[in-house]
């Protein structure tokens, strides 16, 4: 493992890997907050596990697990205000669901259905997760530019991985945040791997946070397995951004406990011992221990939570599996605001072709496909 | 496959298309010390499709290089390395992520020879898996070969079988100019073929006629060759003999082979997975119109994808051209007697 997961000077942390408080919690963090965070992290972990299981049984396409990243997503989600805008990447299930994206929609997207991006409510102006690495960071800078020029006192949160920081467009976006003093908070989920490429092969800098120096914005490192630390760093950065004091780059140091996606086999390129070592820093377990030792989490509460979460996840899965399919021509209907003559003609061809194929199938004739 | 071509030290392998790519890369690394492989996850992981499997172990870190995650960089350093006489073979993980490398390919790779009046050249290869049909996530299924074909100074080469993957990739690596080498990932593991690892390249800028026929000409490339051959087989059962041409090098285009066939058959169907408008099929159809109109007994038909983004995987099959579509188009050319 290249970046140490321990808390250390210069890396913000409140609850350490063993669930021990290392400093006084911020004022706004009370027991209810901690319990709510814990509940969300457990819920997301269950959803994640279920999504992987669905993929393994052929009911889901390639899925990027967020195992081990729950504290980052949860901390960000809880720090954001409703009118802030989220520009996520594909490991932000925990953030998105706090902003009202449903678990069913998360499953829908990775099950290969565009309707999973039909966010409503708080998330109505959020972006769908970005697949081309790093490209979303300039969208976020653009959203921040729009907020600034319209005098809206809100901010954008944009997330990406450690590997993404090697892309020119990530630097370009951060540079703009510095030069235009944009209300943007960039959170790098440094899970130490970009598929098989370790963080040590991405950059010569000691930390990713110090890249902030190059663009003239605030930068800090936080323990990405400590939900309080992530929350606190993002909250403060958002407050600064909303009050016109400019952007921040937050490096949340964590570890990708899962394969890169369900299409990946991480045993090919990293040692099992590294992964089991990283499990010692599990963001969910430490919060459970912390709450338990405070006297605010009992085995009964745990049982109740697990039952409740199972029911929620199962309901999302049932809804996902029972979806009415999209209309066959939906993939043509949203290319432009209005369908063009060319597309209208192509739609006719598509519908005729489907008719032909269903006749061929219904008639039992051998379909040569 | 040309049998009996067993030069000293050559072995015959029963391989898939992606394994043939691996074999060609291994051969190129062995034969030419200037060849280097670079890209994301190509080293330890052997590439996400395993095209570079085992190469790091055999040739070491200096020749099989995991780069930072930056496609513009991968193309750009390849231009630089090639300009100094190296032979970089760079991998872009999926064609959907090639776009930030386009500037380097368009503004530099394809022009370096021309703007230095031959003083510098750019013998690089940019490989990328492309095309749909494997239920991959958004941006993992595009077929944007026409974009590169439209750029002067670049070769665009697409194999459609293990033997052609091996021979064309070797020729691409040895070519004195930049080649965009696009690998149809839907057929990466579809069939196995005997490939003799004898270092023999196959000609670039040349179509391959895969099947002789007098009644109509079917022109395609990449993964759609598979459906095209199935359609030809079915048509043969119905008494229609289709000639099947694998374009293989999209640009520069070998029109001679295509025209000669169309002059013979008078009928042509062009099959591409890419969106319908402004594609390679449009170019082929236009050239036939310009150069063989009087031989045509029926308008050239195109079987293509639609002018839409590739749907997310659940509906991907709605987008993909099928064998039945090809047969229908072939029938349409025949009806126009
Ligand atoms: C522009 C681009 N290049 C390559 C890929 C293929 N790819 C998907 S995820 C990934 C690694 C990303 O690593 P990182 O930024 O660290 O994020 P993580 O997945 O580890 O959370 C790569 C190379 C892509 N999606 N987009
Ligand atoms: Mg990473």
XYZ file of C-alpha atoms and ligand atoms in Angstrom:
733
model
C 0.000 0.000 0.000
C 1.511 3.291 -1.034
C -0.426 5.805 1.055
C -0.626 4.953 4.720
C -4.162 4.591 6.021
C -3.234 5.638 9.546
C -4.193 9.020 10.809
C -1.212 11.305 11.093
C -0.390 14.974 11.504
C -1.606 16.837 8.448
C -4.366 14.348 7.755
C -7.686 15.239 9.291
C -9.173 12.476 11.442
C -11.536 12.137 14.390
C -12.211 8.447 14.797
C -9.317 6.102 14.235
C -9.252 2.630 12.736
C -9.983 1.012 16.074
C -13.003 3.203 16.644
C -11.242 5.419 19.170
C -11.735 9.169 19.210
C -8.472 10.944 18.513
C -9.806 14.412 19.157
C -12.974 16.140 20.130
C -15.759 15.859 17.598
C -17.026 18.993 15.867
C -19.950 20.663 17.668
C -22.616 19.716 15.163
C -21.783 16.036 15.356
C -24.099 14.419 17.861
C -25.199 10.870 18.493
C -28.152 11.144 16.123
C -25.838 12.303 13.346
C -23.418 9.461 13.961
C -26.208 6.924 14.005
C -27.681 8.302 10.805
C -24.289 8.109 9.093
C -23.784 4.598 10.310
C -27.212 3.548 9.097
C -26.540 4.987 5.667
C -23.162 3.333 5.362
C -24.631 -0.027 6.297
C -27.451 0.463 3.824
C -25.042 1.289 1.007
C -22.843 -1.651 1.810
C -25.846 -3.948 1.563
C -26.963 -2.381 -1.683
C -23.466 -2.784 -3.037
C -23.268 -6.420 -2.031
C -26.628 -7.044 -3.642
C -25.599 -5.340 -6.875
C -22.520 -7.545 -7.113
C -24.681 -10.620 -6.455
C -27.103 -9.532 -9.160
C -24.216 -9.209 -11.583
C -22.912 -12.650 -10.653
C -26.309 -14.121 -11.414
C -26.705 -12.385 -14.747
C -29.228 -9.791 -13.603
C -26.917 -6.785 -13.729
C -24.185 -5.618 -16.075
C -20.706 -4.491 -15.046
C -20.941 -2.844 -11.632
C -18.359 -0.701 -9.797
C -18.472 -1.568 -6.141
C -18.076 1.161 -3.517
C -16.920 -1.259 -0.827
C -14.663 0.667 1.527
C -15.722 4.030 0.125
C -18.866 4.444 2.206
C -17.451 7.054 4.562
C -16.375 9.306 1.710
C -19.742 9.252 0.005
C -21.685 9.577 3.218
C -19.563 12.417 4.570
C -19.914 14.357 1.340
C -23.636 13.730 1.054
C -24.337 14.884 4.586
C -22.181 17.983 4.198
C -23.982 19.188 1.089
C -27.001 21.481 1.197
C -29.965 20.773 -1.019
C -29.158 23.591 -3.423
C -25.554 22.609 -3.867
C -24.875 20.549 -6.966
C -23.185 17.154 -7.086
C -21.008 16.068 -9.971
C -20.269 12.479 -9.076
C -18.174 9.715 -10.481
C -19.118 6.064 -10.569
C -18.208 5.211 -6.973
C -20.503 7.805 -5.413
C -23.482 5.612 -4.658
C -23.429 6.742 -1.007
C -23.483 10.445 -1.917
C -26.108 10.104 -4.590
C -28.537 8.207 -2.395
C -28.319 10.885 0.300
C -29.329 13.378 -2.370
C -32.434 11.386 -3.157
C -31.271 9.205 -6.012
C -33.045 5.951 -5.261
C -31.357 2.613 -4.797
C -33.481 1.378 -7.660
C -31.997 4.089 -9.894
C -28.466 3.057 -8.935
C -29.319 -0.498 -9.956
C -31.041 0.728 -13.089
C -27.984 2.622 -14.324
C -25.685 -0.378 -13.935
C -28.383 -2.675 -15.208
C -28.102 -0.692 -18.423
C -31.160 1.538 -18.340
C -30.863 5.283 -18.899
C -33.919 5.964 -16.741
C -31.700 5.461 -13.714
C -30.426 8.972 -14.454
C -33.871 10.550 -14.116
C -33.095 12.201 -10.798
C -35.741 14.311 -9.115
C -35.942 16.572 -6.075
C -32.669 17.628 -4.504
C -30.673 15.804 -7.176
C -32.599 17.329 -10.080
C -29.629 19.445 -11.132
C -26.948 16.908 -10.263
C -25.023 15.213 -13.019
C -25.219 11.497 -13.704
C -21.988 9.731 -12.823
C -19.224 10.210 -15.304
C -17.627 7.220 -16.991
C -14.894 8.975 -19.030
C -12.432 9.526 -16.229
C -11.962 13.075 -15.033
C -14.101 14.744 -17.675
C -16.710 15.681 -15.077
C -14.380 18.037 -13.259
C -14.716 20.734 -15.886
C -18.501 20.391 -15.834
C -18.306 21.117 -12.144
C -16.134 24.154 -12.811
C -18.759 25.284 -15.306
C -21.571 24.834 -12.819
C -19.548 26.796 -10.285
C -19.014 29.496 -12.901
C -22.764 29.640 -13.477
C -23.398 29.947 -9.737
C -20.840 32.670 -9.371
C -21.995 34.702 -12.338
C -25.621 34.442 -11.217
C -24.733 35.376 -7.660
C -26.054 32.113 -6.252
C -24.506 31.427 -2.881
C -24.193 27.688 -3.316
C -21.357 25.408 -4.325
C -20.506 22.365 -6.375
C -18.958 19.155 -5.181
C -17.103 17.170 -7.814
C -15.553 13.811 -7.165
C -12.983 11.692 -8.908
C -10.466 8.958 -8.194
C -6.717 9.055 -7.637
C -6.051 7.844 -11.158
C -8.184 10.637 -12.542
C -5.772 13.245 -11.199
C -3.384 12.275 -13.988
C -5.774 13.547 -16.617
C -5.145 17.005 -17.993
C -8.768 18.001 -17.694
C -8.736 17.482 -13.928
C -5.832 19.871 -13.635
C -7.482 22.318 -16.012
C -10.667 22.388 -13.963
C -8.821 22.875 -10.685
C -6.721 25.565 -12.241
C -9.860 27.455 -13.172
C -11.189 27.112 -9.641
C -8.020 28.855 -8.515
C -7.893 31.581 -11.097
C -11.602 32.440 -10.997
C -12.049 31.658 -7.299
C -14.923 29.345 -8.066
C -17.257 27.870 -5.444
C -16.175 24.297 -6.038
C -15.025 21.527 -3.759
C -13.167 18.712 -5.449
C -12.921 15.472 -3.529
C -10.400 12.928 -4.675
C -11.231 9.446 -3.551
C -7.698 8.169 -3.204
C -8.434 4.462 -2.952
C -4.848 3.828 -4.033
C -5.616 1.942 -7.203
C -6.737 2.829 -10.706
C -7.739 -0.633 -11.821
C -4.312 -2.336 -11.632
C -2.187 0.791 -11.513
C -1.121 1.789 -8.009
C -1.251 5.380 -6.895
C 2.582 5.393 -6.815
C 2.614 5.167 -10.630
C 0.224 8.082 -11.147
C 2.208 10.976 -9.779
C 5.506 11.923 -8.254
C 3.921 14.114 -5.596
C 3.910 12.920 -1.999
C 0.193 13.557 -1.621
C -2.613 14.344 -4.020
C -3.760 17.185 -1.777
C -0.610 19.142 -2.521
C -1.697 19.481 -6.135
C -3.828 22.309 -4.788
C -0.627 24.328 -4.429
C -0.113 24.262 -8.172
C -3.463 25.914 -8.799
C -3.667 28.291 -5.873
C -6.500 26.758 -3.908
C -6.798 25.239 -0.459
C -5.845 21.596 -0.253
C -6.018 19.069 2.544
C -5.812 15.397 3.224
C -8.426 13.616 5.277
C -8.879 10.092 6.518
C -11.335 8.834 3.950
C -12.366 5.991 6.207
C -13.531 8.417 8.894
C -16.948 9.778 8.034
C -16.613 12.611 10.539
C -13.371 13.781 9.002
C -14.803 13.718 5.501
C -17.941 15.498 6.644
C -16.028 18.162 8.512
C -13.592 18.878 5.684
C -16.309 19.058 3.059
C -18.627 21.158 5.258
C -15.962 23.725 5.937
C -14.844 23.801 2.329
C -18.433 24.257 1.183
C -18.994 27.061 3.676
C -15.915 28.840 2.353
C -16.975 28.274 -1.222
C -20.518 29.528 -0.647
C -19.209 32.676 0.991
C -17.065 33.528 -2.018
C -13.707 32.490 -0.583
C -12.902 30.028 -3.355
C -12.455 26.331 -3.840
C -10.801 23.461 -2.063
C -9.188 20.207 -3.050
C -9.769 17.416 -0.551
C -7.860 14.182 -0.794
C -9.754 11.460 1.032
C -7.316 8.635 1.629
C -8.987 5.265 1.605
C -8.689 1.897 -0.039
C -10.655 0.075 -2.716
C -11.625 -3.076 -0.830
C -13.394 -4.527 -3.876
C -12.269 -5.474 -7.341
C -12.267 -2.441 -9.636
C -15.595 -3.585 -11.056
C -17.301 -6.931 -11.410
C -15.321 -7.300 -14.660
C -12.023 -7.129 -12.784
C -10.009 -9.637 -10.795
C -7.772 -7.723 -8.415
C -5.937 -10.840 -7.255
C -4.002 -10.554 -10.517
C -2.203 -7.440 -9.426
C -2.344 -6.911 -5.680
C -1.542 -9.011 -2.652
C -4.274 -10.455 -0.518
C -2.253 -9.335 2.484
C -2.557 -5.712 1.399
C -6.316 -6.043 1.146
C -6.672 -7.754 4.494
C -4.499 -5.067 6.034
C -6.793 -2.430 4.531
C -9.813 -4.150 6.055
C -8.393 -3.166 9.435
C -9.344 0.375 8.493
C -12.911 -0.471 7.505
C -14.952 2.747 7.708
C -18.159 0.995 8.742
C -16.764 -1.194 11.494
C -14.922 1.652 13.179
C -18.053 3.744 13.417
C -19.971 0.840 14.865
C -17.316 0.310 17.520
C -17.206 4.014 18.267
C -20.968 4.224 18.720
C -21.023 1.049 20.743
C -18.351 2.301 23.085
C -20.250 5.546 23.509
C -23.120 3.370 24.650
C -25.232 4.306 21.676
C -25.264 1.165 19.615
C -26.509 -2.178 20.847
C -26.657 -5.589 19.217
C -30.419 -5.186 19.157
C -30.126 -1.921 17.266
C -27.762 -3.636 14.870
C -30.230 -6.464 14.294
C -33.064 -4.040 13.718
C -30.966 -2.022 11.302
C -29.894 -5.062 9.308
C -33.480 -6.238 9.013
C -34.639 -2.775 7.970
C -31.844 -2.386 5.436
C -32.470 -5.813 3.998
C -36.077 -4.917 3.475
C -35.164 -1.614 1.780
C -32.606 -3.205 -0.489
C -34.891 -6.092 -1.344
C -37.649 -3.650 -2.218
C -35.272 -1.762 -4.516
C -34.197 -5.001 -6.177
C -37.796 -6.111 -6.658
C -38.641 -2.772 -8.214
C -35.553 -2.940 -10.400
C -36.238 -6.444 -11.620
C -39.896 -5.683 -12.203
C -39.373 -2.557 -14.268
C -41.462 -2.078 -17.349
C -38.980 -2.018 -20.248
C -38.358 1.266 -22.017
C -40.170 1.723 -25.286
C -38.021 0.314 -28.076
C -37.603 3.715 -29.714
C -36.756 5.607 -26.511
C -33.079 5.561 -27.426
C -33.931 7.736 -30.419
C -36.365 10.084 -28.714
C -33.920 12.086 -26.584
C -31.049 12.618 -29.003
C -32.353 16.114 -29.759
C -35.186 18.154 -28.261
C -37.200 17.225 -31.337
C -36.636 14.149 -33.457
C -35.083 15.104 -36.767
C -36.427 13.869 -40.104
C -33.471 11.490 -40.322
C -34.187 10.045 -36.920
C -37.887 9.785 -37.627
C -37.085 7.741 -40.723
C -34.698 5.591 -38.717
C -37.388 5.056 -36.103
C -39.709 3.748 -38.800
C -36.973 1.381 -39.920
C -36.421 0.192 -36.359
C -40.095 -0.451 -35.754
C -40.463 -2.276 -39.068
C -37.462 -4.390 -38.244
C -38.843 -5.299 -34.819
C -42.152 -6.208 -36.420
C -40.331 -8.379 -38.952
C -38.334 -10.131 -36.216
C -41.369 -10.772 -34.049
C -43.257 -12.217 -37.008
C -40.232 -14.394 -37.775
C -40.130 -15.578 -34.179
C -43.885 -16.008 -33.787
C -44.007 -18.010 -36.990
C -41.326 -20.320 -35.650
C -39.217 -19.788 -38.750
C -35.508 -20.007 -38.084
C -34.166 -16.608 -37.252
C -30.723 -16.572 -38.735
C -29.295 -14.281 -36.080
C -4.210 -19.380 -43.357
C -1.181 -19.909 -45.494
C 0.142 -23.318 -44.597
C 3.741 -24.448 -44.922
C 4.951 -20.986 -44.073
C 6.904 -22.234 -41.135
C 10.049 -20.199 -40.994
C 12.748 -21.141 -38.523
C 11.402 -20.876 -34.966
C 7.799 -20.317 -35.944
C 5.045 -22.105 -34.125
C 1.462 -22.738 -34.977
C -1.054 -21.611 -32.401
C -4.751 -22.192 -32.161
C -5.775 -18.733 -31.021
C -8.610 -16.263 -30.603
C -8.413 -12.774 -32.068
C -7.215 -11.227 -28.810
C -4.624 -13.972 -28.407
C -3.468 -13.302 -31.960
C -2.968 -9.662 -31.003
C -0.898 -10.856 -28.072
C 1.114 -13.127 -30.343
C 1.830 -10.306 -32.769
C 2.875 -7.960 -29.969
C 5.168 -10.627 -28.556
C 6.670 -11.209 -31.990
C 7.192 -7.487 -32.581
C 8.832 -7.039 -29.181
C 11.104 -9.989 -29.904
C 12.097 -8.935 -33.401
C 12.563 -5.203 -32.939
C 14.205 -3.686 -29.875
C 12.594 -0.328 -30.714
C 9.083 -1.668 -30.079
C 7.540 -0.706 -26.743
C 4.051 -1.286 -25.407
C 2.394 1.410 -23.332
C -1.008 2.191 -21.912
C -3.271 1.857 -18.905
C -3.149 -1.524 -17.145
C -1.091 -3.118 -19.932
C 1.711 -4.254 -17.627
C 0.994 -6.222 -14.489
C -2.644 -6.751 -15.429
C -1.907 -7.702 -19.035
C -4.585 -5.306 -20.304
C -8.236 -5.376 -19.296
C -8.873 -7.737 -22.231
C -5.541 -9.527 -21.679
C -4.152 -8.424 -25.044
C -0.793 -7.757 -23.417
C -0.875 -10.765 -21.113
C 2.548 -12.007 -20.099
C 4.457 -9.350 -22.026
C 5.648 -7.515 -18.910
C 7.001 -10.766 -17.497
C 8.843 -11.551 -20.719
C 10.087 -8.130 -21.770
C 10.289 -6.141 -18.558
C 9.209 -2.758 -17.283
C 11.096 -0.713 -19.844
C 9.285 -2.230 -22.793
C 5.840 -2.834 -21.359
C 4.849 0.351 -19.608
C 1.889 1.139 -17.375
C 1.287 4.842 -17.926
C -0.600 7.277 -15.735
C -4.294 7.525 -16.584
C -4.082 10.045 -19.399
C -5.011 9.304 -22.989
C -3.791 12.591 -24.470
C -0.483 11.825 -22.835
C -0.359 8.265 -24.145
C -0.842 9.469 -27.719
C 1.423 12.460 -27.250
C 4.393 10.565 -25.867
C 3.935 7.993 -28.605
C 4.361 10.766 -31.160
C 7.505 11.894 -29.395
C 8.984 8.418 -29.055
C 8.159 7.562 -32.666
C 9.756 10.759 -33.915
C 13.038 9.532 -32.449
C 12.871 6.159 -34.176
C 11.145 4.081 -31.529
C 8.066 1.997 -32.379
C 5.506 2.692 -29.663
C 2.437 0.486 -29.674
C 0.037 2.270 -27.371
C -3.211 0.883 -26.035
C -6.293 2.958 -25.347
C -8.385 0.854 -22.992
C -11.661 1.376 -24.863
C -12.315 3.377 -27.994
C -14.795 5.477 -26.004
C -11.796 6.918 -24.160
C -9.730 7.699 -27.232
C -11.213 11.142 -27.638
C -8.685 13.144 -25.687
C -6.004 11.461 -27.804
C -7.644 12.738 -30.987
C -5.885 16.079 -30.863
C -2.501 14.380 -30.828
C -3.476 12.058 -33.663
C -5.071 14.738 -35.826
C -2.764 17.665 -35.181
C 0.503 15.797 -34.824
C 0.704 12.078 -35.594
C -0.966 12.411 -38.981
C 0.977 15.524 -39.945
C 4.476 15.177 -38.598
C 5.910 13.762 -41.811
C 4.152 16.328 -43.964
C 4.958 19.419 -41.951
C 8.636 18.520 -41.708
C 8.723 17.535 -45.377
C 9.819 14.052 -44.406
C 12.479 15.007 -41.865
C 10.482 13.488 -38.989
C 7.947 10.711 -39.121
C 5.612 9.004 -36.711
C 5.691 5.201 -36.890
C 3.368 4.623 -33.943
C 0.380 2.349 -33.467
C -2.612 3.330 -31.369
C -4.599 0.207 -30.528
C -8.096 0.250 -29.103
C -10.872 -2.289 -28.651
C -14.072 -0.976 -30.154
C -17.685 -1.728 -30.935
C -20.733 -2.914 -29.040
C -22.461 -6.141 -28.236
C -20.727 -7.092 -25.003
C -23.115 -5.311 -22.624
C -20.444 -2.965 -21.400
C -21.215 0.288 -19.581
C -21.755 3.660 -21.241
C -18.866 4.822 -23.496
C -17.465 1.297 -23.818
C -19.193 0.329 -27.081
C -18.583 3.045 -29.641
C -17.516 2.586 -33.251
C -15.955 5.887 -34.236
C -13.589 4.601 -36.905
C -14.883 7.149 -39.408
C -13.547 9.951 -37.236
C -9.991 8.703 -37.729
C -10.565 7.720 -41.343
C -11.404 11.364 -41.963
C -7.993 12.487 -40.730
C -5.271 12.760 -43.349
C -2.041 10.943 -42.665
C -3.469 8.197 -40.461
C -3.998 4.579 -41.395
C -7.037 2.958 -39.844
C -6.838 -0.821 -39.711
C -9.453 -3.243 -38.387
C -8.922 -7.010 -38.276
C -11.860 -9.401 -38.345
C -10.207 -12.730 -37.592
C -7.274 -14.100 -35.591
C -5.078 -14.537 -38.673
C -5.752 -11.039 -39.910
C -5.251 -9.628 -36.413
C -1.802 -11.197 -36.298
C -0.697 -10.248 -39.795
C -2.211 -6.782 -39.907
C -0.929 -5.776 -36.498
C 2.615 -6.786 -37.430
C 2.361 -4.746 -40.615
C 0.891 -1.824 -38.680
C 3.806 -1.856 -36.259
C 6.302 -1.981 -39.134
C 4.526 0.690 -41.139
C 6.498 3.931 -41.395
C 3.398 6.001 -40.589
C 0.900 6.191 -37.727
C -1.753 3.494 -37.595
C -4.937 3.463 -35.565
C -5.532 -0.250 -35.031
C -9.075 -0.974 -33.915
C -9.907 -4.355 -32.464
C -13.514 -5.589 -32.614
C -13.885 -6.758 -29.055
C -17.212 -8.505 -29.630
C -15.296 -11.148 -31.594
C -12.167 -11.095 -29.416
C -12.941 -14.646 -28.322
C -15.549 -15.752 -30.837
C -13.474 -18.233 -32.819
C -10.083 -19.876 -32.756
C -7.893 -20.141 -35.819
C -4.526 -21.622 -36.603
C -2.026 -18.801 -36.626
C 1.547 -19.478 -37.623
C 3.749 -17.208 -35.568
C 6.226 -16.682 -38.373
C 6.412 -12.903 -38.259
C 4.695 -12.585 -41.633
C 2.661 -9.433 -42.008
C -0.442 -9.083 -44.129
C -0.753 -6.223 -46.594
C -2.242 -2.947 -45.385
C -4.370 -0.758 -47.676
C -5.824 -3.954 -49.119
C -9.270 -5.499 -48.878
C -9.605 -9.225 -48.276
C -12.171 -11.115 -50.311
C -13.461 -13.727 -47.883
C -16.006 -15.344 -50.144
C -16.468 -15.354 -53.898
C -19.879 -14.741 -55.402
C -21.442 -13.501 -58.606
C -24.814 -12.173 -57.463
C -23.978 -9.354 -55.091
C -21.137 -7.791 -53.179
C -21.226 -7.412 -49.418
C -18.649 -5.072 -47.919
C -17.933 -4.853 -44.220
C -15.186 -4.798 -41.587
C -14.586 -5.701 -37.975
C -17.152 -7.603 -35.954
C -19.914 -7.187 -38.545
C -17.955 -9.501 -40.846
C -19.316 -12.276 -38.665
C -22.977 -11.401 -39.369
C -22.115 -10.690 -42.989
C -20.698 -14.177 -43.488
C -23.721 -15.704 -41.762
C -25.977 -13.735 -44.092
C -23.964 -14.903 -47.100
C -24.351 -18.489 -45.971
C -28.096 -18.140 -45.595
C -28.340 -16.406 -48.976
C -26.375 -19.282 -50.523
C -28.945 -21.678 -49.083
C -31.508 -19.592 -50.920
C -29.500 -19.801 -54.144
C -27.848 -16.369 -54.018
C -24.058 -16.177 -54.179
C -22.704 -13.189 -52.320
C -19.130 -11.988 -52.521
C -17.914 -10.887 -49.091
C -15.198 -8.273 -48.812
C -13.456 -7.424 -45.559
C -12.192 -3.866 -46.005
C -9.597 -4.353 -43.230
C -7.819 -1.058 -43.893
C -10.551 1.567 -43.651
C -8.204 4.325 -44.685
C -6.555 4.567 -47.117
C -9.320 2.618 -48.795
C -8.642 -0.091 -51.385
C -11.418 0.806 -53.807
C -9.962 -1.342 -56.559
C -11.043 -4.602 -54.948
C -14.490 -3.248 -54.142
C -15.051 -1.758 -57.597
C -13.880 -4.899 -59.354
C -16.395 -6.920 -57.393
C -19.262 -4.468 -57.902
C -18.532 -4.325 -61.617
C -18.984 -8.089 -61.610
C -22.106 -8.332 -59.431
C -23.841 -5.002 -60.068
C -25.222 -5.053 -56.532
C -23.753 -3.985 -53.240
C -24.606 -3.933 -49.559
C -22.290 -2.145 -47.140
C -22.531 -3.202 -43.513
C -21.250 -1.164 -40.586
C -21.969 -1.070 -36.869
C -21.277 2.662 -36.603
C -24.071 5.246 -36.850
C -25.534 5.524 -40.310
C -24.647 9.053 -41.339
C -21.207 10.279 -42.386
C -19.581 6.908 -41.894
C -17.165 4.687 -43.781
C -20.159 3.078 -45.494
C -21.160 6.486 -46.819
C -17.714 6.917 -48.353
C -17.725 3.475 -49.968
C -21.207 4.034 -51.315
C -20.235 7.432 -52.708
C -17.152 6.042 -54.399
C -19.154 3.262 -56.013
C -21.595 5.908 -57.223
C -18.764 7.953 -58.680
C -16.774 5.157 -60.209
C -19.098 2.258 -60.985
C -22.550 3.773 -61.395
C -23.082 2.303 -64.806
C -22.411 -1.180 -63.507
C -24.998 -0.913 -60.772
C -28.239 -2.753 -61.267
C -29.659 -1.544 -57.996
C -28.887 1.241 -55.522
C -26.166 0.485 -52.991
C -27.769 -0.508 -49.693
C -26.339 0.298 -46.290
C -26.977 -1.732 -43.148
C -25.845 0.347 -40.188
C -26.413 1.417 -36.630
C -28.604 4.415 -35.966
C -27.687 8.079 -35.579
C -27.941 7.820 -31.823
C -25.588 7.341 -28.929
C -25.136 3.644 -28.247
C -27.943 2.718 -25.840
C -27.046 1.535 -22.347
C -26.568 -2.252 -22.402
C -30.156 -3.237 -21.727
C -31.191 -1.892 -25.120
C -27.943 -2.281 -26.957
C -29.368 -5.073 -29.129
C -31.931 -2.632 -30.535
C -29.079 -0.633 -31.978
C -26.994 -3.453 -33.420
C -27.404 -4.466 -37.075
C -28.368 -8.113 -37.407
C -27.927 -10.926 -39.900
C -31.604 -10.611 -40.750
C -31.062 -6.933 -41.601
C -28.244 -7.844 -43.951
C -30.306 -10.519 -45.661
C -33.169 -8.073 -46.046
C -30.894 -5.466 -47.623
C -29.384 -8.082 -49.928
C -32.877 -9.130 -50.998
C -33.734 -5.507 -51.680
C -30.812 -5.158 -54.084
C -31.891 -8.339 -55.848
C -35.503 -7.266 -56.228
C -34.395 -4.297 -58.266
C -33.616 -6.447 -61.268
C -10.848 8.533 -19.965
C -10.936 7.140 -19.456
N -9.882 6.330 -19.592
C -9.944 5.063 -19.160
C -11.073 4.590 -18.578
C -11.140 3.153 -18.113
N -11.103 3.153 -16.640
C -12.248 3.081 -15.940
S -11.981 3.288 -14.318
C -10.313 3.422 -14.532
C -9.438 3.658 -13.337
C -9.872 4.837 -12.560
O -9.111 4.933 -11.396
P -9.384 6.060 -10.332
O -9.479 7.384 -10.978
O -8.354 5.895 -9.282
O -10.826 5.718 -9.761
P -11.296 4.389 -9.033
O -11.917 3.553 -10.088
O -10.114 3.759 -8.416
O -12.287 4.813 -8.028
C -9.987 3.317 -15.877
C -8.622 3.365 -16.400
C -12.168 5.470 -18.469
N -13.316 5.083 -17.905
N -12.074 6.735 -18.909
Mg -8.565 4.847 -7.495
